[in-house]
Coordinates of C-alpha atoms in Angstrom, one line a residue:
M17 CA -113.8 43.8 29.1
P18 CA -110.9 45.9 27.7
V19 CA -108.5 44.3 25.3
V20 CA -104.8 44.3 26.5
D21 CA -102.1 44.5 23.9
I22 CA -98.8 43.0 25.0
S23 CA -97.1 43.6 21.7
T24 CA -96.7 47.4 22.4
N25 CA -93.7 46.7 24.7
A26 CA -92.6 43.4 23.2
E27 CA -88.9 43.7 24.2
D28 CA -89.6 44.6 27.8
F29 CA -92.2 41.8 28.0
Q30 CA -89.7 39.2 26.7
A31 CA -87.1 40.3 29.2
D32 CA -89.5 40.3 32.2
P33 CA -93.0 38.9 31.5
Y34 CA -93.5 38.3 35.2
S35 CA -94.0 42.0 36.1
F36 CA -96.5 42.3 33.3
Y37 CA -98.4 39.2 34.5
A38 CA -98.3 40.5 38.1
R39 CA -100.0 43.8 37.0
L40 CA -102.7 41.8 35.1
R41 CA -103.2 39.4 37.9
A42 CA -103.7 42.2 40.4
A43 CA -106.6 43.4 38.2
G44 CA -108.1 39.9 37.8
P45 CA -107.3 36.3 37.0
V46 CA -108.5 36.3 33.4
H47 CA -108.1 38.9 30.7
L48 CA -108.8 39.5 27.0
I49 CA -105.6 40.1 25.0
A50 CA -105.1 41.3 21.4
A51 CA -104.3 38.7 18.8
P52 CA -100.8 38.7 17.2
S53 CA -102.3 40.0 13.9
P54 CA -105.4 41.8 12.9
E55 CA -107.1 38.9 11.1
Y56 CA -107.6 37.1 14.4
E57 CA -110.0 37.7 17.2
P58 CA -108.6 38.6 20.7
S59 CA -108.0 35.6 23.0
W60 CA -108.4 35.0 26.7
L61 CA -105.4 34.9 28.9
V62 CA -105.5 33.0 32.3
V63 CA -103.0 34.3 34.8
G64 CA -104.3 33.1 38.2
H65 CA -103.0 29.8 39.6
E66 CA -106.3 28.2 40.6
E67 CA -108.0 29.5 37.4
A68 CA -105.1 28.0 35.4
R69 CA -105.6 24.6 37.0
T70 CA -109.3 24.9 36.2
A71 CA -108.7 25.8 32.5
L72 CA -106.0 23.2 32.0
N73 CA -108.4 20.4 32.9
H74 CA -111.7 22.0 31.7
P75 CA -113.8 19.5 29.6
D76 CA -115.3 22.3 27.5
L77 CA -111.9 23.7 26.5
S78 CA -110.8 21.7 23.5
K79 CA -107.2 21.1 22.5
D80 CA -108.1 20.2 18.9
W81 CA -107.2 23.1 16.7
R82 CA -109.9 22.0 14.2
N83 CA -112.4 23.4 16.8
S84 CA -111.1 26.9 16.2
D85 CA -111.6 29.6 13.6
W86 CA -107.9 30.6 14.0
F87 CA -106.5 28.1 11.6
L88 CA -109.0 27.9 8.8
S89 CA -106.3 28.2 6.2
A90 CA -104.1 25.6 7.8
L91 CA -104.1 22.0 6.6
A92 CA -103.9 19.0 8.8
T93 CA -100.6 17.1 8.7
P94 CA -99.6 13.8 10.2
A95 CA -97.6 15.7 12.7
N96 CA -100.8 17.1 14.1
A97 CA -102.1 13.6 14.9
N98 CA -100.7 13.7 18.4
M99 CA -102.0 13.6 22.0
L100 CA -101.4 17.3 22.6
E101 CA -103.7 18.3 19.9
S102 CA -106.6 15.9 20.6
D103 CA -109.4 15.5 23.1
P104 CA -111.1 12.5 24.7
P105 CA -111.8 9.9 23.6
Q106 CA -109.0 10.1 21.0
H107 CA -106.6 11.6 23.5
T108 CA -107.4 8.8 26.1
R109 CA -106.7 6.2 23.4
L110 CA -103.4 7.7 22.3
R111 CA -102.1 8.3 25.8
R112 CA -103.0 4.8 26.8
L113 CA -101.1 3.3 23.9
V114 CA -98.0 5.3 24.5
A115 CA -98.1 4.8 28.3
R116 CA -97.9 1.1 27.7
E117 CA -94.3 1.6 26.4
F118 CA -93.1 4.9 27.8
T119 CA -92.9 3.5 31.3
A120 CA -91.1 4.6 34.5
R121 CA -88.9 1.5 34.2
R122 CA -87.9 2.5 30.6
V123 CA -87.1 6.0 31.8
E124 CA -85.1 4.9 34.9
A125 CA -83.1 2.5 32.7
L126 CA -81.8 5.5 30.8
R127 CA -80.1 7.0 34.0
P128 CA -76.6 5.5 33.3
R129 CA -76.7 6.7 29.7
V130 CA -77.8 10.2 30.7
E131 CA -74.9 10.3 33.2
Q132 CA -72.5 9.1 30.6
I133 CA -73.6 11.7 28.0
T134 CA -73.5 14.5 30.6
H135 CA -70.0 13.7 31.6
E136 CA -68.8 13.4 28.0
L137 CA -70.2 16.8 27.2
L138 CA -68.6 18.3 30.4
D139 CA -65.3 16.7 29.4
A140 CA -65.5 18.5 26.1
M141 CA -66.3 21.8 27.9
A142 CA -63.4 21.3 30.3
A143 CA -61.0 20.8 27.4
R144 CA -61.7 24.2 26.0
P145 CA -58.5 26.3 26.5
E146 CA -60.4 29.6 26.6
R147 CA -62.5 28.3 29.6
T148 CA -65.7 29.8 28.1
A149 CA -68.6 28.2 26.3
D150 CA -72.2 28.7 25.3
L151 CA -73.9 26.4 27.9
I152 CA -76.8 25.8 25.6
E153 CA -74.6 24.6 22.7
A154 CA -72.2 22.7 25.1
L155 CA -74.7 21.0 27.4
A156 CA -78.4 22.1 27.6
F157 CA -79.2 21.3 23.9
P158 CA -77.1 18.2 23.1
L159 CA -77.9 16.3 26.3
P160 CA -81.7 16.0 25.9
M161 CA -81.4 15.9 22.1
T162 CA -79.1 12.8 22.3
V163 CA -81.2 11.2 25.0
I164 CA -84.5 11.5 23.2
C165 CA -83.0 10.4 19.8
E166 CA -81.5 7.3 21.4
L167 CA -84.7 6.6 23.3
L168 CA -86.8 6.7 20.1
G169 CA -84.1 4.9 18.1
V170 CA -83.1 7.7 15.8
P171 CA -79.4 8.3 16.6
D172 CA -78.7 9.3 13.0
L173 CA -81.2 12.1 13.0
D174 CA -80.2 15.1 10.9
R175 CA -79.9 17.3 14.0
E176 CA -79.2 20.6 12.4
R177 CA -82.2 20.3 10.1
F178 CA -84.3 19.0 12.9
R179 CA -83.2 21.8 15.2
Y180 CA -84.5 24.3 12.6
W181 CA -87.8 22.6 12.3
S182 CA -88.2 22.2 16.0
S183 CA -87.4 25.9 16.7
E184 CA -89.8 27.0 14.1
V185 CA -92.6 24.9 15.6
V186 CA -92.2 26.1 19.2
A187 CA -90.8 29.7 18.6
P188 CA -91.7 30.6 15.0
T189 CA -89.9 33.5 13.4
A190 CA -92.3 33.6 10.4
P191 CA -95.6 35.5 11.0
G192 CA -99.0 33.9 10.6
P193 CA -100.0 30.2 10.7
D194 CA -97.2 28.9 8.4
N195 CA -97.2 25.1 8.9
T196 CA -94.3 24.4 6.4
P197 CA -92.0 23.2 9.3
H198 CA -94.8 20.8 10.4
R199 CA -95.2 19.4 6.9
E200 CA -91.4 19.0 6.3
L201 CA -90.8 17.4 9.7
G202 CA -93.9 15.2 9.3
A203 CA -92.5 14.0 5.9
Y204 CA -89.1 13.3 7.5
L205 CA -90.7 11.4 10.4
G206 CA -92.9 9.4 8.0
E207 CA -89.8 8.1 6.3
L208 CA -88.3 7.3 9.7
V209 CA -91.4 5.4 10.9
E210 CA -91.5 3.4 7.6
A211 CA -87.8 2.5 8.0
K212 CA -88.3 1.5 11.6
A213 CA -91.3 -0.7 10.8
K214 CA -89.1 -2.6 8.3
S215 CA -86.1 -2.9 10.7
P216 CA -87.4 -2.6 14.3
G217 CA -85.1 -2.5 17.4
E218 CA -85.5 -2.3 21.1
D219 CA -86.2 1.4 21.1
L220 CA -89.4 3.3 22.0
L221 CA -90.5 4.0 18.5
S222 CA -90.2 0.3 17.5
A223 CA -92.2 -0.6 20.7
L224 CA -94.9 2.0 19.7
I225 CA -95.1 0.4 16.2
R226 CA -95.6 -3.1 17.8
T227 CA -97.8 -2.1 20.7
R228 CA -101.4 -3.4 20.9
D229 CA -103.9 -3.0 23.7
E230 CA -106.2 -5.7 25.0
D231 CA -108.7 -4.9 22.1
G232 CA -106.0 -5.2 19.5
D233 CA -105.9 -1.4 19.0
S234 CA -102.7 0.1 17.7
L235 CA -101.3 3.4 16.4
S236 CA -101.9 4.2 12.7
P237 CA -99.0 5.4 10.6
D238 CA -100.1 9.0 10.9
E239 CA -100.5 8.6 14.7
L240 CA -97.0 7.2 14.9
I241 CA -95.7 10.2 13.0
G242 CA -97.6 12.5 15.4
M243 CA -96.3 10.6 18.4
A244 CA -92.7 10.8 17.2
F245 CA -93.2 14.5 16.4
L246 CA -94.5 15.2 19.9
L247 CA -91.9 13.1 21.8
L248 CA -89.0 14.5 19.8
I249 CA -89.9 18.1 20.2
A250 CA -91.3 18.1 23.7
G251 CA -88.6 15.6 24.7
H252 CA -85.8 18.1 24.1
E253 CA -87.1 21.7 23.8
T254 CA -88.5 21.9 27.3
T255 CA -85.4 20.3 28.9
V256 CA -83.0 22.7 27.1
N257 CA -84.8 25.6 28.8
L258 CA -85.2 23.7 32.2
I259 CA -81.4 23.4 32.3
S260 CA -80.4 26.8 31.0
N261 CA -83.1 28.8 32.9
G262 CA -82.3 26.8 36.1
V263 CA -78.5 27.5 35.8
R264 CA -79.2 31.2 35.1
A265 CA -81.4 31.4 38.2
L266 CA -78.7 29.7 40.4
L267 CA -75.9 31.9 39.0
A268 CA -78.0 35.0 39.7
H269 CA -78.6 33.9 43.3
P270 CA -75.1 33.0 44.7
E271 CA -76.4 32.4 48.2
Q272 CA -78.8 29.8 46.9
L273 CA -76.1 28.3 44.8
A274 CA -73.8 28.0 47.8
D275 CA -76.5 26.3 49.8
L276 CA -77.1 23.8 47.0
R277 CA -73.3 23.0 46.6
A278 CA -73.2 22.3 50.3
D279 CA -76.0 19.8 50.3
Y280 CA -76.8 18.3 46.9
D281 CA -78.5 15.2 48.3
G282 CA -80.8 17.2 50.5
L283 CA -81.6 20.2 48.3
L284 CA -81.2 19.2 44.6
G285 CA -84.7 17.8 44.2
G286 CA -86.4 20.9 45.6
A287 CA -84.0 23.1 43.7
V288 CA -85.1 21.6 40.4
E289 CA -88.8 22.1 41.3
E290 CA -88.1 25.7 42.2
M291 CA -86.3 26.2 38.9
L292 CA -89.4 24.9 37.2
R293 CA -91.7 27.2 39.2
Y294 CA -89.6 30.3 39.2
D295 CA -88.6 30.5 35.5
G296 CA -90.1 27.4 33.8
P297 CA -89.4 26.3 30.2
V298 CA -92.9 26.8 28.9
Q299 CA -94.3 30.3 29.4
N300 CA -97.8 29.6 28.1
A301 CA -99.6 26.3 27.3
T302 CA -100.7 25.7 23.8
F303 CA -104.1 27.1 22.8
R304 CA -107.4 25.8 24.0
Y305 CA -110.8 26.5 22.3
A306 CA -114.1 27.0 24.0
R307 CA -116.7 24.5 22.7
V308 CA -119.5 26.3 24.6
D309 CA -119.8 29.4 26.8
V310 CA -117.4 28.9 29.8
E311 CA -116.9 30.9 32.9
I312 CA -113.5 30.9 34.5
G313 CA -112.4 33.3 37.3
G314 CA -115.5 35.4 36.8
A315 CA -114.8 35.9 33.1
A316 CA -117.6 34.9 30.7
I317 CA -115.7 33.2 27.8
P318 CA -117.9 32.8 24.7
A319 CA -118.1 29.6 22.7
G320 CA -115.5 29.6 19.9
A321 CA -113.1 31.8 21.8
T322 CA -109.4 31.0 22.1
V323 CA -107.9 30.5 25.6
L324 CA -104.3 30.8 26.5
V325 CA -103.2 29.6 30.0
S326 CA -100.1 31.3 31.3
L327 CA -98.1 28.7 33.3
A328 CA -95.5 31.4 34.0
A329 CA -98.0 33.7 35.5
A330 CA -99.8 31.0 37.5
D331 CA -96.5 29.9 39.1
R332 CA -95.8 33.4 40.3
D333 CA -99.3 33.9 41.9
P334 CA -99.0 35.0 45.5
A335 CA -102.3 33.3 46.3
R336 CA -100.5 30.0 45.7
F337 CA -96.8 30.8 46.5
A338 CA -95.7 33.2 49.2
E339 CA -93.2 35.8 47.9
P340 CA -93.5 34.3 44.4
D341 CA -90.8 36.5 42.8
R342 CA -88.1 35.2 45.3
F343 CA -86.0 32.3 44.1
D344 CA -85.8 29.9 47.1
I345 CA -84.5 26.3 46.6
R346 CA -85.9 25.4 50.0
R347 CA -89.5 26.4 49.0
A348 CA -92.2 23.7 48.8
A349 CA -92.7 24.3 45.1
Q350 CA -94.9 21.2 44.6
G351 CA -98.1 22.2 42.8
H352 CA -96.4 24.3 40.2
L353 CA -97.8 24.0 36.7
A354 CA -94.5 23.9 34.7
F355 CA -95.5 20.4 33.3
G356 CA -99.2 21.4 33.0
H357 CA -102.1 19.8 34.9
G358 CA -104.8 17.3 34.3
L359 CA -105.4 15.2 31.1
H360 CA -102.5 16.8 29.3
F361 CA -99.9 16.7 32.1
C362 CA -96.5 16.1 30.4
I363 CA -95.9 12.4 30.0
G364 CA -92.2 13.1 29.8
A365 CA -91.9 14.9 33.1
P366 CA -90.0 12.1 34.9
L367 CA -87.4 12.1 32.1
A368 CA -87.0 15.9 32.1
R369 CA -86.6 15.9 35.9
M370 CA -84.0 13.1 35.7
E371 CA -82.0 15.0 33.1
G372 CA -82.3 18.2 35.0
H373 CA -81.0 16.6 38.3
I374 CA -78.1 14.9 36.6
A375 CA -77.0 17.9 34.4
V376 CA -77.2 20.6 37.1
R377 CA -75.4 18.6 39.7
A378 CA -72.6 17.3 37.4
L379 CA -72.1 20.8 35.9
L380 CA -71.8 22.5 39.3
E381 CA -69.5 19.8 40.7
R382 CA -67.3 19.9 37.6
F383 CA -67.0 23.7 37.5
P384 CA -67.0 25.1 41.0
D385 CA -66.3 28.6 39.8
L386 CA -68.9 28.6 37.0
A387 CA -70.2 32.1 36.2
E388 CA -72.1 33.9 33.5
N389 CA -69.9 35.5 30.8
P390 CA -72.3 38.0 29.2
D391 CA -71.3 39.4 25.8
G392 CA -74.4 41.5 25.4
P393 CA -78.0 41.5 26.5
P394 CA -79.8 38.2 26.6
I395 CA -81.4 37.0 23.3
W396 CA -84.8 35.7 24.3
L397 CA -86.7 33.0 22.4
P398 CA -89.3 34.6 20.2
G399 CA -93.0 34.1 20.7
S400 CA -95.0 33.4 23.9
L401 CA -94.8 29.6 24.1
M402 CA -91.3 28.9 25.3
R403 CA -89.4 30.8 28.0
G404 CA -85.6 30.9 27.6
V405 CA -82.6 32.4 25.9
S406 CA -81.0 31.3 22.7
R407 CA -77.5 31.6 24.1
L408 CA -76.0 31.3 27.6
P409 CA -72.3 32.3 27.6
V410 CA -70.5 31.0 30.7
R411 CA -66.9 31.0 32.0
W412 CA -64.9 29.1 34.6

């Protein structure tokens, strides 16, 4: 199979990966793509929806990076002791322990506080005499950041330093497998877990420290660091892009925006699902590694190979969604893969959906003439993991 190199037109790809994925998908659901640097072997990219569902839940595709030759020079850190980078039975054990505390009731109890934070941020926006703002700085970043910090019980988190670490983890600017941000963030979270163990509260992190299952099993100190790492990063990075990508899509489709304004109660839920499908916050799932020879979509993937599942490509597959490049808030978008599928389906999806519903409705109600206020071409997040812009200038 020929190797496809997406780096040759990196800027065009970042601006519109969907056209590129459509051309690939027309030629087949699975392709071999060039690695980001010469020392690595090519990896397999899954772009078909049904094939993506298969890959996301395939028992022979490991999530543990130790099963890959890609990161031989990387060292394990406590931050890596998390659910996303583990397989059953360890994954099953970790997820069971966190699910005991990260419950639907705990998430729903956050609703009044999410509404309060949202309105406070919008008050600050409305007070700006210039009537312009970067929506990411004003709302899309501070809302989920504040919520996840308060949920975990870390309101005094050094947010600027954390934002740098988090950005480097999900959209690294340094080439190669530099895990310095992982180490530094892991050390910071280690101090946080230690302090929380000495002085627990009613927050989720304290609950995770206390939790025991029926057999007396509990999370180790490294596992607590890994859980805090995963919940903090996944708990805000994806929601930032859900809000900003969703608002961008609405502003670019004024007829859809008008329909939503006319019937929030009837259309908001479907609109958020369509935002997730149309331009979701995660472009490609994190790597998987073939334990044995695997066949997906007619492609023979050899043992040891690295597999990348494109959620963005899968959610624009015409075999699953009619007219997939059309943004339609009345579409039945259920079945999209924005939160993944199978064992590693995002445990924070209910919280992200709640924040998206509250933020989008409150923003549009507060600013009925909201519009983009471009001051240059969009600055896309680097890398192929996240999908979003680093700034979203708006006016009202």
